[in-house]
Coordinates of C-alpha atoms in Angstrom, one line a residue:
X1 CA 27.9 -27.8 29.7
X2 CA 29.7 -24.9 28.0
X3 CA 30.4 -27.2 25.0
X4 CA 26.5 -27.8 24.9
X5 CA 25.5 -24.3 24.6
X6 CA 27.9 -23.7 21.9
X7 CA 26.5 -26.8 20.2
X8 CA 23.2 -25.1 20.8
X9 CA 24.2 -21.5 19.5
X10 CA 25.7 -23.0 16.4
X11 CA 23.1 -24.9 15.6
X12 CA 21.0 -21.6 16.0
X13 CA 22.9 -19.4 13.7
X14 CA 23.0 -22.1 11.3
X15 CA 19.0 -22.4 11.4
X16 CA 18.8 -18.6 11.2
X17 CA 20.9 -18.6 8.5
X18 CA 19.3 -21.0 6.5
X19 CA 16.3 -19.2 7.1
X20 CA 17.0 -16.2 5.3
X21 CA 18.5 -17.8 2.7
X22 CA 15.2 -19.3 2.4
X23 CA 13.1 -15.6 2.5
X24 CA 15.9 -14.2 0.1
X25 CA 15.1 -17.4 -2.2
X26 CA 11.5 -16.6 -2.0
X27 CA 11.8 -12.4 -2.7
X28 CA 13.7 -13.3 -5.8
X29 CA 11.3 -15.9 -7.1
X30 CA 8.3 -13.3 -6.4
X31 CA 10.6 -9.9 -8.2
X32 CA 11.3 -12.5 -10.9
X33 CA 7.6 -13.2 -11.2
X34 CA 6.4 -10.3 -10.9
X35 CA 8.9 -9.2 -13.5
X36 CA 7.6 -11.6 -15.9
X37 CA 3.8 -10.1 -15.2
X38 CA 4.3 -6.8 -15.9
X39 CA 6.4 -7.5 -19.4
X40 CA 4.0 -9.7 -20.8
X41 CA 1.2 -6.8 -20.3
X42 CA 3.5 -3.6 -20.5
X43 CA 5.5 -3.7 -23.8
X44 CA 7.4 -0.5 -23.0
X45 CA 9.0 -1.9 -19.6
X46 CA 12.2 -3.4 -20.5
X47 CA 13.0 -0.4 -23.4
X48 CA 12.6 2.5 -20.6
X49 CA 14.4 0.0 -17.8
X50 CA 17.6 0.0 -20.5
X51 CA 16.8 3.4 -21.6
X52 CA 17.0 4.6 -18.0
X53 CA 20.4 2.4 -17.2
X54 CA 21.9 3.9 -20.2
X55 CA 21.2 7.4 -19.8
X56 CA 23.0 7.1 -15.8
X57 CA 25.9 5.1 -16.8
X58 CA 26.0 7.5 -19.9
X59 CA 26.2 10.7 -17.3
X60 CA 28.4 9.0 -14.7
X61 CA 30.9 8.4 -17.7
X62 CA 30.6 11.9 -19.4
X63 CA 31.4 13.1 -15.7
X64 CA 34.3 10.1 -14.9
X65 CA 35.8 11.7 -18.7
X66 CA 35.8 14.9 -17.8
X67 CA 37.2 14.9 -14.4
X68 CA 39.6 12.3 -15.5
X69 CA 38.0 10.0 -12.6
X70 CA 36.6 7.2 -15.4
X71 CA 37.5 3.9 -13.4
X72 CA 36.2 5.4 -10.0
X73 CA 32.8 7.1 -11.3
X74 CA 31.8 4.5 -14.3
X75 CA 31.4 1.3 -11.5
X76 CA 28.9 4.2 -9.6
X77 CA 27.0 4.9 -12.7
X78 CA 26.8 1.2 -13.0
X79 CA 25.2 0.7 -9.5
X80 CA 23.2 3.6 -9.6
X81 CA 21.7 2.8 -13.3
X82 CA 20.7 -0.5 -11.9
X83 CA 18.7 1.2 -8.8
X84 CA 16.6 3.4 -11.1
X85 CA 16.1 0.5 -14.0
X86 CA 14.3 -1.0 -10.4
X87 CA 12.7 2.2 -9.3
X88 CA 11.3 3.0 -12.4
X89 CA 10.3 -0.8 -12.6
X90 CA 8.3 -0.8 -9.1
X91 CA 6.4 2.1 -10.1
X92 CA 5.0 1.1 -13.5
X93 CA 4.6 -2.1 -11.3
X94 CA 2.6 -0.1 -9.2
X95 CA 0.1 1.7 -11.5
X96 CA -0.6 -1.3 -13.2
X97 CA -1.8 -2.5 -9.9
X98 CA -3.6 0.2 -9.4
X99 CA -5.1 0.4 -12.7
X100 CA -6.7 -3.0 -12.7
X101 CA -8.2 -2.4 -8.9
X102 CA -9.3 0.8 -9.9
X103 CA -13.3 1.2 -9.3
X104 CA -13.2 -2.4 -8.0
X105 CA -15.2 -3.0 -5.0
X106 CA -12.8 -3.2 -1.8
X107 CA -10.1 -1.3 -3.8
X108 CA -9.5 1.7 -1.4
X109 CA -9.5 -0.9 1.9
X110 CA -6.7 -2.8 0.2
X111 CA -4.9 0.3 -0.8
X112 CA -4.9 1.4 2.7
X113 CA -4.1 -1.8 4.3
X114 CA -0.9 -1.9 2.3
X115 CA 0.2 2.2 3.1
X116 CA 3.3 2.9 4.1
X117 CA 4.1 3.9 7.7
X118 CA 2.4 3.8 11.2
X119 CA -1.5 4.0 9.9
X120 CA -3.9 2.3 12.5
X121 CA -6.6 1.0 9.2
X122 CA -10.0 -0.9 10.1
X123 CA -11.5 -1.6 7.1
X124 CA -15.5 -1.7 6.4
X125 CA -16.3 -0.1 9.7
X126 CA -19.5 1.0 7.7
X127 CA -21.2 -0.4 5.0
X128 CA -24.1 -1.4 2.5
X129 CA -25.6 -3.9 1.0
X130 CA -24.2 -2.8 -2.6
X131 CA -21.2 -2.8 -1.4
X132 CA -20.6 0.9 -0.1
X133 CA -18.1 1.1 2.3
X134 CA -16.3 3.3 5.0
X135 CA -12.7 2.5 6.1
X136 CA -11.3 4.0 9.3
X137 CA -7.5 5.1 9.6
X138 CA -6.3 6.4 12.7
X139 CA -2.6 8.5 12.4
X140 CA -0.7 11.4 13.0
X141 CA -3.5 14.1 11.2
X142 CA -6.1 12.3 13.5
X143 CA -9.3 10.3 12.2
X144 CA -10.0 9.9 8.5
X145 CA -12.8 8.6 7.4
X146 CA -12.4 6.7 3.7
X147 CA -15.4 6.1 1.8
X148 CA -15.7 4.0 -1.5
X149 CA -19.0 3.2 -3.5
X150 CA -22.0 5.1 -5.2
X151 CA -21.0 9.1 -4.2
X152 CA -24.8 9.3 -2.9
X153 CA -24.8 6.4 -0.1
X154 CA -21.4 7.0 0.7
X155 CA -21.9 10.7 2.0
X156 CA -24.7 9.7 4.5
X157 CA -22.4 6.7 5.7
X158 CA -19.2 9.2 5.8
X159 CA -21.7 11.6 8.0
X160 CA -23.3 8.9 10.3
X161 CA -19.2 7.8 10.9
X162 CA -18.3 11.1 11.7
X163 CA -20.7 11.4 14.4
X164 CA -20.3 8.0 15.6
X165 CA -16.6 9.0 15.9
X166 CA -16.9 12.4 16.9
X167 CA -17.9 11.3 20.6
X168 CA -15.5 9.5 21.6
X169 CA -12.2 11.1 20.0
X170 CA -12.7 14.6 21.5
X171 CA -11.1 17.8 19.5
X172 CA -9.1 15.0 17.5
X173 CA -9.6 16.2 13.7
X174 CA -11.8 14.2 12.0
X175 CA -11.0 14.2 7.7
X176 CA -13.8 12.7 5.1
X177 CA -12.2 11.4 1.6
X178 CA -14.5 9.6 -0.9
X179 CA -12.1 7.9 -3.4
X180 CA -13.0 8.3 -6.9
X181 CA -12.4 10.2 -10.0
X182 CA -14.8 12.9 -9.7
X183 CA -14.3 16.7 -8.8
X184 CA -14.2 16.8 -4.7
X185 CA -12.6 13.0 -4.7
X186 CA -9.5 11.3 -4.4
X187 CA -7.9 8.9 -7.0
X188 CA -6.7 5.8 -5.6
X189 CA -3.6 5.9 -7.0
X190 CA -3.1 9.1 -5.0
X191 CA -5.0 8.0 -2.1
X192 CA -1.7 7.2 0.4
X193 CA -0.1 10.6 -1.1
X194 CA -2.9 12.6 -0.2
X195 CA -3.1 11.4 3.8
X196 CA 0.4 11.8 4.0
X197 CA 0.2 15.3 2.9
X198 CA -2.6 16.2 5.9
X199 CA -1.1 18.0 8.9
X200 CA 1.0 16.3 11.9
X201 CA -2.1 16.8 14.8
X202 CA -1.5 14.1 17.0
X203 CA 1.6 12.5 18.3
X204 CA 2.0 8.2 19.0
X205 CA 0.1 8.2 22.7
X206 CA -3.0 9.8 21.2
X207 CA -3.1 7.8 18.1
X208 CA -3.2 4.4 20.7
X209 CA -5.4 5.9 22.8
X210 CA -7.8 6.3 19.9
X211 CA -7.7 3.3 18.4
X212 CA -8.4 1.8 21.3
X213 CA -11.8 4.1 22.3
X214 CA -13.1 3.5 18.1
X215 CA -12.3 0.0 18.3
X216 CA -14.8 -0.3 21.7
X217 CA -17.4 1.7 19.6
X218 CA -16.6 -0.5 16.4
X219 CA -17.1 -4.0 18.1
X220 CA -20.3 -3.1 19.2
X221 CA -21.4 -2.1 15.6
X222 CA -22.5 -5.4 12.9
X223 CA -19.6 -5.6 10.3
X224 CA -21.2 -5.2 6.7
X225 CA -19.3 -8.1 4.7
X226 CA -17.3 -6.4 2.8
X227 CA -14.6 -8.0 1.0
X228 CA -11.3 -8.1 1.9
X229 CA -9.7 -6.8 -0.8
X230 CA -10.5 -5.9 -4.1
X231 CA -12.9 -7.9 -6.0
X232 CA -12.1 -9.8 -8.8
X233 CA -13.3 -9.4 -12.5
X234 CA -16.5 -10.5 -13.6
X235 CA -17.3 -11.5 -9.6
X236 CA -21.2 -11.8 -9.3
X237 CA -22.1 -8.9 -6.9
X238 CA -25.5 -10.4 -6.3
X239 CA -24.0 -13.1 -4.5
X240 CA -21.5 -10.9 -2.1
X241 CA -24.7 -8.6 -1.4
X242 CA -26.8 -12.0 -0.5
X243 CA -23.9 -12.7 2.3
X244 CA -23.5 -9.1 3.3
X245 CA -27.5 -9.8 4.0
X246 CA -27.2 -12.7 5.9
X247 CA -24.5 -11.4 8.3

């Protein structure tokens, strides 16, 4: 019996083992892909990941020299040099991203779907047939309401939300962005930075209570169609807006 379970718990580790190997196999093949992307389209990449490299590695030797602590401080300046070459390569990774979903229908829901931290996000919880949308995020500042689309529709959808919303979360705060580049608006690039600078309101208990009151309210509201995600180039809007219609 005892020589069974061991067999067992062997066999386990081995499994779980071979498993991460698997999902390390599969992060390098996407960095290295990803890597691949972003030189092809941004020429300055590789010369600022080197420059950055050199310029650590440079310090960490300056500093090794004049402490007389070379061999213990060049290996750091090594390691670290590496870290920010793949710092500064995620972020340029990043804007290009961003760039390219920029004013693309469904951008802001993606961008909040993939925030950082404990956000509660339902995307589209209003919506139009050109594609206007509202997006709902429940978190520590309270509700905010995220619209995206023509400035005009998506103030009387932002409103209607608020109201809808208002009744059921009590003194919760209730925030409106609209994401665009216009005066009043939010960028989407800075569209995670500017919820996590909004005020701490709410603590974990409140934020699951709500969720769960919006989400009653929400489910008996039609969703609009919106697409999950942003839309690709040259995508025929008249065909998404004949689907929104259906539904």
């Amino acid at each position: 019996m005892a020589k069974a379970q061991s067999n067992t718990s062997k066999e386990a580790k081995a499994a779980a083992k071979a498993t991460r190997r698997q999902a390390s196999r599969e992060r390098r093949s996407q960095l290295w892909q990803a890597f691949q992307m972003q030189r092809k389209e941004d020429k300055r990449l590789i010369p600022y990941m080197l420059g950055i490299f050199a310029l650590v590695v440079a310090v960490f030797v300056g500093l090794g020299l004049a402490f007389d602590q070379l061999v213990f401080l060049t290996p750091i300046g090594v390691l670290l040099g590496i870290l920010a070459a793949f710092i500064l390569f995620g972020r340029r990774v990043q804007r290009s991203v961003f760039t390219k979903a920029e004013g693309q229908k469904g951008a802001a829901g993606w961008a909040l779907d993939n925030m950082r931290g404990q956000w509660r996000v339902k995307q589209a919880v209003a919506g139009t047939t050109h594609l206007d949308a509202v997006h709902r995020v429940i978190g520590k500042p309270g509700v905010i309401l995220v619209g995206e689309g023509a400035p005009s529709r998506v103030k009387g959808l932002l409103d209607q939300e608020k109201k809808k919303a208002a009744r059921v979360v009590g003194d919760t705060p209730i925030y409106l962005v609209v994401v665009g580049n216009d005066d009043g608006q939010v960028s989407l690039r800075k569209l995670e930075r500017h919820l996590n600078k909004l005020p701490a309101n709410i603590d974990r208990k409140r934020i699951d209570a709500l969720e769960g009151r919006l989400a009653a309210l929400t489910g008996r509201q039609p969703g609009p169609g919106m697409p999950k995600g942003p839309m690709p180039q040259g995508a025929k809007v008249r065909n998404v807006q004949r689907a929104a219609r259906r539904k």
